[in-house]
Every structure is written in structure tokens, then in C-alpha cells.
Amino acid sequence: MRRRRNKATTDARTEVLDRIRAALAGPDGVAVGGTGEDPATTVGRPSAADAVVRHYRSTGVHEPGSPALIEMLTDRLADYRAVVHEVADASELPAALRRVLAGVRTAVVPPWLDSAWVTAAAGAGVAVRTDAPTVPLSTEALESVEVVLTGARVAIAETGTIVLDAGPDQGRRIITLLPDRHVCIVRAGQVVQTVPEAIAVLGRSPARPQTWISGPSATSDIELTRVEGVHGPRRLDVVLLRS
Amino acid sequence: MSVDLGMPGVWAPKGAAQTSGHGAHPADPLRWGPTFPEAAAEALGDRQLRRNLARATSTIRGKRAAVVGEVTDWEELRDAGRAIKTRVMAELPELLLQLEEQVTARGGTVHWARDAAEANRIVADLVKATGETEVVKVKSMATQEIGLNEALAEEGIEAVETDLAELIVQLAGDMPSHILVPAIHRSRAEIREIFLARMDDVPRELSDAPAELAEAARLHLRRTFLRAKVAISGANFAVAETGTLAVVESEGNGRMCLTLPETLITVMGIEKLVPTWRDLEVFLQLLPRSSTGERMNPYTSMWTGVTKGDGPQAFHLVLLDNGRTRALADDVGRAALHCIRCSACLNVCPVYERVGGHAYGSVYPGPIGAILTPQLTGAAGHGDPGSSLPYASTLCGACYDVCPVKIDIPALLVDLRARQVDGDRRRILPGAWDVAMRGASWAMSSAKRFAPAARSARLGRLLARDGKIRSVPFPGSLWTRSRDLPAPPEETFRDWWSRTRGDGDEA
Ligand code: SF4
């Protein structure tokens, strides 16, 4: 769609901004509509004391990738009913992938997934297709693929979260959405303890589309009981590479 | 075909269309139905509703308390959340312009809407320009508030709600009764009935197991997602500094809508901003734990303008005023605009738990709705359904304790009540009434004063017969003439609350 701003829109923009400025100023700088005497609250009035205070934790106590964090992440993911597979080092990964992908016939991978992983998947008898932004697979093709295999950008131990930011080993957002099972390989060094640490990592390229994933798709809409498996992948496997 | 689904009678349709409840809805999503006292009296008689609500809210209270309890710096996060929102309000014009600049630079288009009608017009025109007659929707309070689905229906565009609870509400021709779980008033058995009656593709042998119901919704919506060309969403946060938008969800329906279609239209209240990227680290900790009681919700999507080759290639952001600037001009309203719609205050509210969301007659129910609704609409007179909302509270303070951005809801409600009293005082009865109500207002405006005052009211028991005080001396007689004043109980509500419930829910 062509970008343009028609007259009515410009007027609305000006008027809304004017209203905001007027609201913030108030008559004589005094709040409008208040009782005028002994106000019950001063919440919402900006003051010097309201400068943003960040006394919360901005880092965890554990180094990224430390055994304590791997354990915490594993525990949290299990809580969400994700399946966690721990792998001691890269040499064990092919065997592990063969186990995880046993019985799987088709998989899709992003354009630059570690070739050793792709080879391992193919070695497990899986027909592997690649989706690249320049040569994308059709929606129908992705819909019929059983598994998507990706890397990740960062993982948060305290919340059991894996974040994808469409990097070359993660691919377009759609490929981790349509297949019913997502197998995600996370390297220990990518595991941080807290949300602020992850935000710092992601802040290096915030404009990339991001998907934060904490377990398989779920709903709590029926009597607030969590049920796994609605529209997103109903199974999430996380392969944790310890070194 | 007309199936009685046991829906409330005020606005419920008979035989609403197969996949849409449009035409069935109140003209103003911010003020429908009778006044709160009337609707509450009716809801209190509905035992099924009370059972559904009690079960759901006690489940979520327990989950929230557990996951909040494990965060050692929860209070510091709340302080930061409050401070960030205060900054947002103070710098709103600059931040909105910054957001607009960033979104535009990344290939998006920004639109501004003064009110609901203008926002609906903009969205309808954008959809029409694509030539499509069907859009998929992610659950969004802003589009509920402006009645977007009904406006689109009038233009021949069908909006399909894809969030499970919204779908239940839409299929039933119902109104939402909770910010987060709009169908919280429905039990699994009722949901099964709704699906069987209104979905053409569910198996007859469908049971009421939540997993089976979720599966039915998955199958029902799958084809719709795959063919949709236009999606409409709200936004939980927008980062002024980067132009990034965030939608927090569970089911993956949000990801479907934000990823598959060619065109994405996002409608967002102007107060939903955060200034910096870093501010997300605060709200992405506060929101999930407060709302669904999870360490993190299953999916959060973030996007910045348009990404070539990935997701929608046309992105429109509609910035909505619709009463927000009116609220901003007022101390109480400005504080209420800090709300991040987590719904924790609903779940802990003893009034909400008993009367449910519909009694509030607004898409924003519960403690925060009691403030936000009259502020957005400017409700003042006694004739306006919104004007009774500030009284829909016991001022027990549980909402303030759980609010992730520390909105002092009880204090704000007392302020709104005091204004009404001030307004009435000028019209009728200066003098004794004045003295009595000013006194009450003074006592209720501070928790410290309120507690001893409530306790001393127990002296009133001496005047009571059969647990009711039939008459008290002037000026109290002005009150007891029109209603019985219940005799103060042995134990005040506040005392009872802190004895029985205060422990688990205190953060
Ligand atoms: S007022 Fe506070 S507790 Fe209530 S919904 Fe808003 S943010 Fe949540």
C-alpha cells in the first residue's frame, strides 16, 4: 500500500497531540476535574521523584551457560511440558538428533542451520527441506511438514523461555509456526538467567522480528486450566548442547 | 434456529449468525445494560455464574501468588513499572511522535483516530482497499472498546475472533466479562454446548474436556488462518525508541495473525507506549506473572515495521484517543491510564468474584474498569450507567496489592465518590448531610482512618434488630429511609479479608 497521509488523518493527528498537550498542562498547571482540595492521591502526577528507578536485578547470580542455569531452564521447560534433551558436546549431537527425530519423515530447516545438524537429521532418514527468505516454501508445503528444526538467539533460565529473532539459523517466523513440532537446539552459552540479560542481547538488533517461546502452544481460556496444544506447534523439543 | 444458551437477557440475541455475533451488541461497548446495582443484584442470583467465577478466580489467584512469590525483586519491578508509566504520561506527545517516526522509517504507516468512529472508519477503509471481506483478529481490548467488529460487519466485512475465549464469546453472541479471559463466566459444559450449537465442523461426540474443546477450536480456525489476507490486532506494548510492537499471548493464534496475512492493522491506545527498548524487561516480567500466573506466557511476538520476506508486507498502526486525553487531564484518569490490562485486580476483587464482569456494563470490568470506564466516557450524572461504578467496591485494597504498576485503585475510587458527593451537595441538602458525607469521605480516603472508623461502626449493632438497622437518627435517616443499612458484622470486611485471604495474595 502506498504511504500517504490524507487531510482528515493530519487533522486527527494535530488534534490528538493538541489535546494531550492541553491535558498535561491543565489550567494553571493544576489537575483538571479534581476535587481541588485534599486530593486522595497524587498518583499519575509527574515529579522529580518519579524518574525511572531501576533497583531490580539486571543480571542474575549465575554466569551464562553455567550448570545451575541449564538445570533451571530444564526444570522450567518441563513445567511447560516441553521435552528437554541434554547433550554433553557437539560430537554427541548427531546421535541425539537421530533419537529425537526417530520416526519423523519430513522436516524444514532455516537457510544457515549448522550443516552438521542438517546432516545428522538427514542421517536419521528425514527428508530435509530448506526455507530461505529468497526461496521460500509455500504455506501448503510448510503445513504438511512434520517438524521444524532451528537454532535460537537466547534462552532465559528463570522463565523457561527461548527467543528466536529470525537469525540465519532460525529462519522466517512462519517456519516455526505451521509444523506441529518444533525441535530447537540451544547452546549452553546462549542461556542467561534473567529477562534483563536477554533484553540486552536482543537490544543489539531490536528491529528483527522476535518470537519468545515458553513451552508449546497452550490456552488457559477454559476455566483457567492450562491445556497444551492450540494453534502453534503442539510439541516443543529443546536440545540443550552443554558445550 | 434458536438455541437457548442461558445467556443474560439484556442484550443477548436469538439465533445469532453462525460465526458472528454481530448485530447483537450494545451500541456503546463502554456503557451498556442496567446500572451496576441492578445488574449486580441479578448476577448475584445466578448460582452457576458465581460457581464458574469463584472457581476460575481462585485458581488464578493461587497461580499468581506462587509465581510472584518466587521473584525476589518483585517490589522493585513494580516501582520501576510505575515510574516508567509516569514518565510515559508526562512525555506522551514526544514519545508518540518518536514512535510514529520509527514505525514509518521501518515501512509502516501510522494513523491517528480521535474517537471510536474515526478508528473504525480508518480500519474499514484499509480493509476495503485490500478487496478482502474477511479478517482474522487477535484478542484486543482496544478493538472491543470501539466496537470494531460490528462496524466492520456494517461494511460487509466479517471479523473472525481467533482467541479461544473471544471465539466462545463471539459464537455465543455474548459480551466479554473479563479482560484476559473474556469467557471466564462460562464453564466447560457451557462451552461444549456453544460449540455444538454454533460450529458446523465439530464432532457430535465432543466432550467437555478442555483439551478436546481446544482441539475443536484449532480445527475450526485452521483453514481461516491459512486463507486470511488481512489481520487486525491490538498491542500490549509499543517501544517509542525503536518502533517495536509487542503482542503477548498463549495459543499461537496471535502468531498466526501476525505472521501469515499480507496486511496487518494494529489498533493501539495512545497510552500503551514505553519509552525505551530496555523498559520491556520490566513489563515482560510483570505482565505474565500478574495475568495468567505463569513465569512467562507461551508466546510473545515483536515486530518493527515491515520485515522483507518475513510476515505481513503492509503494516498499519492506528493510534487511538477515544477518551484517553480526557482521562489524561484528570489526576484519577491519568493514574488509570497506567494500567497494563493484566486483570490481576479483577481476580482478587471480592465484588467482581460475586457479580462477574457483565454487571459493570463495560468491556473494562472490575476494579480498574470502575475507574477507567467513567473516565473514558466522562460519565458524571446519576442517569449514566457508568456513574455508579465507583461504588462497585468494598475498598478492601486487594487490587492495589496485586497491581503490577501500583495503581492505588481504592484511593482513586474514593476520590471519584467524593466528587459525586461534592456534586450532590451543591444541589441538595447542605448542612448535616454535608458534614456526614464529608466525614465519611475523609475517613474512607485513607486506609489508616478507614479501619478504625469501620470498627467503631460496630457500635451500630446496638441499634440493630434482625441484623438490619431500620432507622438511625438524622442525618443517617436520609440513608436508611431508602434502604436498610445492614448491621455492622462482628468482624469488619477488612478484618475478615486480612484474616482469611490476605496472606496468600500479598505480594
Ligand atoms: S489496574 Fe493494575 S492490576 Fe488491574 S488490570 Fe490494570 S495493571 Fe492489572
mmCIF file of C-alpha atoms in Angstrom, chain A residues 1-5 8-9 11-17 19-26 30-35 37-47 50-58 75-76 79-80 133 136 139-140 143 156 158-161 164 166 171-174 176-180 194-200 202-204 206-234, chain B residues 55-56 59-60 63 70 72-73 76-77 79-80 82-84 86-87 89-90 92-93 96-97 100 104 106-109 111-114 118 126 129 162-165 181 184 187-188 191 210-211 213-215 217-218 221-223 225-226 242 244 250-253 255-256 258-260 270 276-282 284-285 289 294-304 307 309-312 316 321 325 328-331 334-335 338 408 411-412 415 419 422 438:
data_model
loop_
_atom_site.group_PDB
_atom_site.id
_atom_site.type_symbol
_atom_site.label_atom_id
_atom_site.label_comp_id
_atom_site.label_asym_id
_atom_site.label_seq_id
_atom_site.Cartn_x
_atom_site.Cartn_y
_atom_site.Cartn_z
ATOM 1 C CA MET A 1 0.000 0.000 0.000
ATOM 2 C CA ARG A 2 1.185 3.470 -0.871
ATOM 3 C CA ARG A 3 2.183 5.593 2.075
ATOM 4 C CA ARG A 4 0.304 8.813 2.342
ATOM 5 C CA ARG A 5 -1.360 10.932 4.947
ATOM 6 C CA ALA A 8 -8.526 14.019 7.788
ATOM 7 C CA THR A 9 -5.689 11.989 9.269
ATOM 8 C CA ASP A 11 -6.224 16.825 11.375
ATOM 9 C CA ALA A 12 -6.737 13.956 13.792
ATOM 10 C CA ARG A 13 -3.031 13.802 14.471
ATOM 11 C CA THR A 14 -2.804 17.510 15.219
ATOM 12 C CA GLU A 15 -5.912 17.440 17.339
ATOM 13 C CA VAL A 16 -4.918 14.424 19.413
ATOM 14 C CA LEU A 17 -1.482 15.891 20.059
ATOM 15 C CA ARG A 19 -5.439 17.518 23.372
ATOM 16 C CA ILE A 20 -2.575 15.672 25.034
ATOM 17 C CA ARG A 21 -0.568 18.852 25.481
ATOM 18 C CA ALA A 22 -3.574 20.637 26.920
ATOM 19 C CA ALA A 23 -4.280 17.730 29.242
ATOM 20 C CA LEU A 24 -0.721 17.720 30.501
ATOM 21 C CA ALA A 25 -0.655 21.451 31.098
ATOM 22 C CA GLY A 26 -4.063 21.734 32.817
ATOM 23 C CA VAL A 30 -3.408 22.298 38.221
ATOM 24 C CA ALA A 31 -5.119 18.993 37.528
ATOM 25 C CA VAL A 32 -8.435 19.322 35.767
ATOM 26 C CA GLY A 33 -11.541 17.785 37.271
ATOM 27 C CA GLY A 34 -10.063 17.027 40.671
ATOM 28 C CA THR A 35 -11.780 17.917 43.920
ATOM 29 C CA GLU A 37 -8.843 20.136 47.921
ATOM 30 C CA ASP A 38 -7.124 17.333 49.761
ATOM 31 C CA PRO A 39 -6.837 15.077 46.683
ATOM 32 C CA ALA A 40 -6.901 11.451 47.710
ATOM 33 C CA THR A 41 -3.972 10.654 45.548
ATOM 34 C CA THR A 42 -1.119 12.187 43.684
ATOM 35 C CA VAL A 43 -0.617 9.084 41.546
ATOM 36 C CA GLY A 44 -0.025 9.978 37.941
ATOM 37 C CA ARG A 45 1.451 13.422 38.523
ATOM 38 C CA PRO A 46 4.983 13.532 37.197
ATOM 39 C CA SER A 47 7.529 14.669 39.714
ATOM 40 C CA ASP A 50 9.271 9.664 39.580
ATOM 41 C CA ALA A 51 12.410 9.468 37.462
ATOM 42 C CA VAL A 52 12.660 5.851 36.381
ATOM 43 C CA VAL A 53 14.170 3.807 39.146
ATOM 44 C CA ARG A 54 15.775 0.503 38.275
ATOM 45 C CA HIS A 55 16.526 -1.157 41.564
ATOM 46 C CA TYR A 56 15.520 -4.552 40.239
ATOM 47 C CA ARG A 57 18.069 -7.180 39.230
ATOM 48 C CA SER A 58 19.597 -6.509 35.840
ATOM 49 C CA ASP A 75 13.113 -27.523 35.135
ATOM 50 C CA ARG A 76 11.070 -24.596 33.792
ATOM 51 C CA ASP A 79 6.890 -27.370 33.793
ATOM 52 C CA TYR A 80 5.517 -26.226 30.432
ATOM 53 C CA PRO A 133 13.616 -15.730 2.533
ATOM 54 C CA PRO A 136 10.509 -19.526 0.498
ATOM 55 C CA THR A 139 2.297 -22.180 3.130
ATOM 56 C CA GLU A 140 0.894 -25.519 1.974
ATOM 57 C CA GLU A 143 1.691 -27.003 6.639
ATOM 58 C CA ILE A 156 16.112 -17.338 29.692
ATOM 59 C CA GLU A 158 14.265 -18.192 35.115
ATOM 60 C CA THR A 159 11.244 -18.121 32.840
ATOM 61 C CA GLY A 160 11.948 -21.162 30.641
ATOM 62 C CA THR A 161 11.917 -19.016 27.520
ATOM 63 C CA LEU A 164 14.102 -16.550 18.110
ATOM 64 C CA ALA A 166 14.793 -14.642 12.649
ATOM 65 C CA GLY A 171 14.579 -18.503 9.692
ATOM 66 C CA ARG A 172 11.293 -16.839 8.861
ATOM 67 C CA ARG A 173 8.669 -16.735 11.616
ATOM 68 C CA ILE A 174 6.266 -18.903 9.673
ATOM 69 C CA THR A 176 8.340 -22.376 13.438
ATOM 70 C CA LEU A 177 4.589 -21.809 13.424
ATOM 71 C CA LEU A 178 2.937 -24.185 10.987
ATOM 72 C CA PRO A 179 4.691 -27.519 11.613
ATOM 73 C CA ASP A 180 3.177 -29.315 14.585
ATOM 74 C CA THR A 194 17.163 -13.200 33.740
ATOM 75 C CA VAL A 195 14.854 -11.342 31.393
ATOM 76 C CA PRO A 196 17.002 -8.138 31.504
ATOM 77 C CA GLU A 197 20.043 -10.096 30.314
ATOM 78 C CA ALA A 198 18.057 -11.413 27.346
ATOM 79 C CA ILE A 199 16.716 -7.943 26.556
ATOM 80 C CA ALA A 200 20.305 -6.691 26.472
ATOM 81 C CA LEU A 202 18.232 -8.744 21.793
ATOM 82 C CA GLY A 203 18.743 -4.986 22.037
ATOM 83 C CA ARG A 204 21.690 -5.298 19.667
ATOM 84 C CA PRO A 206 15.754 -4.916 18.218
ATOM 85 C CA ALA A 207 14.160 -4.374 14.814
ATOM 86 C CA ARG A 208 14.349 -8.062 13.912
ATOM 87 C CA PRO A 209 11.042 -9.861 14.278
ATOM 88 C CA GLN A 210 11.113 -11.814 17.520
ATOM 89 C CA THR A 211 9.233 -14.779 18.873
ATOM 90 C CA TRP A 212 9.528 -15.556 22.564
ATOM 91 C CA ILE A 213 8.567 -19.171 23.152
ATOM 92 C CA SER A 214 7.824 -20.625 26.578
ATOM 93 C CA GLY A 215 6.628 -24.154 26.039
ATOM 94 C CA PRO A 216 4.252 -25.482 23.425
ATOM 95 C CA SER A 217 1.170 -23.506 22.452
ATOM 96 C CA ALA A 218 -1.382 -23.507 25.275
ATOM 97 C CA THR A 219 -4.586 -21.946 26.440
ATOM 98 C CA SER A 220 -5.985 -21.131 29.858
ATOM 99 C CA ASP A 221 -9.309 -19.938 28.490
ATOM 100 C CA ILE A 222 -11.419 -22.814 29.751
ATOM 101 C CA GLU A 223 -11.852 -22.409 33.497
ATOM 102 C CA LEU A 224 -8.307 -21.032 33.647
ATOM 103 C CA THR A 225 -6.872 -24.503 33.332
ATOM 104 C CA ARG A 226 -3.772 -24.712 31.157
ATOM 105 C CA VAL A 227 -4.152 -27.021 28.155
ATOM 106 C CA GLU A 228 -1.214 -27.565 25.796
ATOM 107 C CA GLY A 229 -1.693 -27.526 22.067
ATOM 108 C CA VAL A 230 -3.827 -24.990 20.272
ATOM 109 C CA HIS A 231 -2.647 -23.178 17.133
ATOM 110 C CA GLY A 232 1.124 -23.133 17.428
ATOM 111 C CA PRO A 233 3.273 -26.292 17.486
ATOM 112 C CA ARG A 234 1.787 -28.746 19.937
ATOM 113 C CA ARG B 55 -13.569 -21.499 40.675
ATOM 114 C CA ALA B 56 -11.721 -19.584 37.964
ATOM 115 C CA THR B 59 -7.361 -20.900 40.521
ATOM 116 C CA ILE B 60 -5.719 -17.845 39.032
ATOM 117 C CA LYS B 63 -1.104 -19.400 40.452
ATOM 118 C CA GLU B 70 9.429 -16.627 43.660
ATOM 119 C CA THR B 72 12.875 -11.682 44.831
ATOM 120 C CA ASP B 73 12.769 -8.209 43.301
ATOM 121 C CA GLU B 76 11.427 -3.149 42.731
ATOM 122 C CA LEU B 77 9.906 -4.215 39.411
ATOM 123 C CA ASP B 79 8.252 0.543 41.365
ATOM 124 C CA ALA B 80 10.012 0.630 38.014
ATOM 125 C CA ARG B 82 5.011 2.641 37.885
ATOM 126 C CA ALA B 83 7.854 5.076 37.265
ATOM 127 C CA ILE B 84 8.054 4.190 33.579
ATOM 128 C CA THR B 86 4.500 8.048 34.936
ATOM 129 C CA ARG B 87 7.198 9.092 32.516
ATOM 130 C CA MET B 89 2.190 10.127 30.585
ATOM 131 C CA ALA B 90 4.403 13.161 31.149
ATOM 132 C CA LEU B 92 3.338 11.422 25.741
ATOM 133 C CA PRO B 93 3.449 13.838 22.766
ATOM 134 C CA LEU B 96 4.140 9.259 20.193
ATOM 135 C CA LEU B 97 5.979 11.318 17.600
ATOM 136 C CA GLU B 100 5.495 7.385 14.539
ATOM 137 C CA THR B 104 7.328 4.984 9.379
ATOM 138 C CA ARG B 106 10.644 0.845 9.002
ATOM 139 C CA GLY B 107 7.963 0.759 6.336
ATOM 140 C CA GLY B 108 4.808 1.042 8.433
ATOM 141 C CA THR B 109 2.036 3.640 8.160
ATOM 142 C CA HIS B 111 -2.876 6.713 11.504
ATOM 143 C CA TRP B 112 -4.442 8.793 14.258
ATOM 144 C CA ALA B 113 -8.028 8.464 15.468
ATOM 145 C CA ARG B 114 -9.815 10.924 17.740
ATOM 146 C CA GLU B 118 -12.836 7.545 13.275
ATOM 147 C CA LEU B 126 -7.857 -0.094 4.917
ATOM 148 C CA ALA B 129 -8.577 -1.213 -0.066
ATOM 149 C CA THR B 162 -9.264 -16.265 16.897
ATOM 150 C CA ASP B 163 -8.516 -16.252 20.606
ATOM 151 C CA LEU B 164 -10.329 -19.226 22.130
ATOM 152 C CA ALA B 165 -12.202 -17.226 24.746
ATOM 153 C CA VAL B 181 -10.357 -14.487 29.831
ATOM 154 C CA ILE B 184 -14.499 -16.690 32.296
ATOM 155 C CA SER B 187 -17.999 -23.449 32.417
ATOM 156 C CA ARG B 188 -16.564 -26.208 30.239
ATOM 157 C CA ILE B 191 -18.592 -24.060 26.189
ATOM 158 C CA PRO B 210 -10.649 -28.716 27.877
ATOM 159 C CA ALA B 211 -8.137 -30.473 25.590
ATOM 160 C CA LEU B 213 -12.512 -28.194 23.220
ATOM 161 C CA ALA B 214 -9.161 -26.612 22.371
ATOM 162 C CA GLU B 215 -8.672 -29.157 19.574
ATOM 163 C CA ALA B 217 -11.122 -24.625 18.059
ATOM 164 C CA ARG B 218 -7.815 -25.489 16.377
ATOM 165 C CA LEU B 221 -9.842 -21.936 12.697
ATOM 166 C CA ARG B 222 -7.048 -23.624 10.766
ATOM 167 C CA ARG B 223 -8.422 -23.029 7.248
ATOM 168 C CA PHE B 225 -5.841 -18.675 9.228
ATOM 169 C CA LEU B 226 -4.360 -20.157 6.086
ATOM 170 C CA THR B 242 12.674 1.513 18.218
ATOM 171 C CA THR B 244 8.721 -2.135 18.016
ATOM 172 C CA SER B 250 -0.770 -18.102 24.685
ATOM 173 C CA GLU B 251 -2.377 -20.081 21.928
ATOM 174 C CA GLY B 252 -0.419 -19.153 18.824
ATOM 175 C CA ASN B 253 -3.462 -17.517 17.239
ATOM 176 C CA ARG B 255 1.430 -15.577 15.859
ATOM 177 C CA MET B 256 -0.844 -16.827 13.077
ATOM 178 C CA LEU B 258 0.839 -11.509 12.941
ATOM 179 C CA THR B 259 2.736 -13.782 10.548
ATOM 180 C CA LEU B 260 0.517 -15.276 7.826
ATOM 181 C CA ILE B 270 -2.082 6.102 22.866
ATOM 182 C CA THR B 276 12.859 2.576 25.638
ATOM 183 C CA TRP B 277 13.672 -0.940 24.496
ATOM 184 C CA ARG B 278 15.028 -1.648 27.957
ATOM 185 C CA ASP B 279 11.660 -0.871 29.529
ATOM 186 C CA LEU B 280 10.362 -4.136 28.074
ATOM 187 C CA GLU B 281 12.488 -6.018 30.602
ATOM 188 C CA VAL B 282 10.249 -4.647 33.325
ATOM 189 C CA LEU B 284 7.707 -8.679 30.307
ATOM 190 C CA GLN B 285 8.355 -9.746 33.889
ATOM 191 C CA ARG B 289 3.064 -13.389 36.242
ATOM 192 C CA GLU B 294 2.823 -18.008 34.577
ATOM 193 C CA ARG B 295 6.553 -17.315 34.651
ATOM 194 C CA MET B 296 6.143 -16.412 31.009
ATOM 195 C CA ASN B 297 3.255 -16.709 28.601
ATOM 196 C CA PRO B 298 3.757 -19.284 25.806
ATOM 197 C CA TYR B 299 4.269 -16.754 23.002
ATOM 198 C CA THR B 300 5.297 -13.123 22.709
ATOM 199 C CA SER B 301 5.654 -11.644 19.226
ATOM 200 C CA MET B 302 7.576 -8.463 18.478
ATOM 201 C CA TRP B 303 7.818 -6.709 15.165
ATOM 202 C CA THR B 304 9.146 -3.425 13.900
ATOM 203 C CA THR B 307 10.470 -7.158 7.505
ATOM 204 C CA GLY B 309 10.279 -11.646 3.144
ATOM 205 C CA ASP B 310 9.012 -12.378 6.656
ATOM 206 C CA GLY B 311 5.427 -11.721 7.765
ATOM 207 C CA PRO B 312 2.953 -9.060 6.553
ATOM 208 C CA HIS B 316 -0.710 -0.004 9.623
ATOM 209 C CA ASP B 321 -7.585 8.541 21.630
ATOM 210 C CA THR B 325 -6.903 12.563 26.513
ATOM 211 C CA LEU B 328 -5.181 12.228 30.963
ATOM 212 C CA ALA B 329 -6.335 15.689 32.025
ATOM 213 C CA ASP B 330 -7.547 14.319 35.327
ATOM 214 C CA ASP B 331 -5.436 13.020 38.237
ATOM 215 C CA ARG B 334 -4.109 9.691 34.351
ATOM 216 C CA ALA B 335 -3.325 7.153 37.052
ATOM 217 C CA HIS B 338 -1.038 3.349 33.688
ATOM 218 C CA ASP B 408 -3.819 2.871 44.058
ATOM 219 C CA ALA B 411 -7.783 5.797 46.697
ATOM 220 C CA LEU B 412 -8.904 6.657 43.178
ATOM 221 C CA ASP B 415 -11.712 10.347 45.031
ATOM 222 C CA ARG B 419 -16.588 14.212 43.600
ATOM 223 C CA ASP B 422 -19.496 17.214 46.216
ATOM 224 C CA ARG B 438 -17.530 14.719 54.056
#
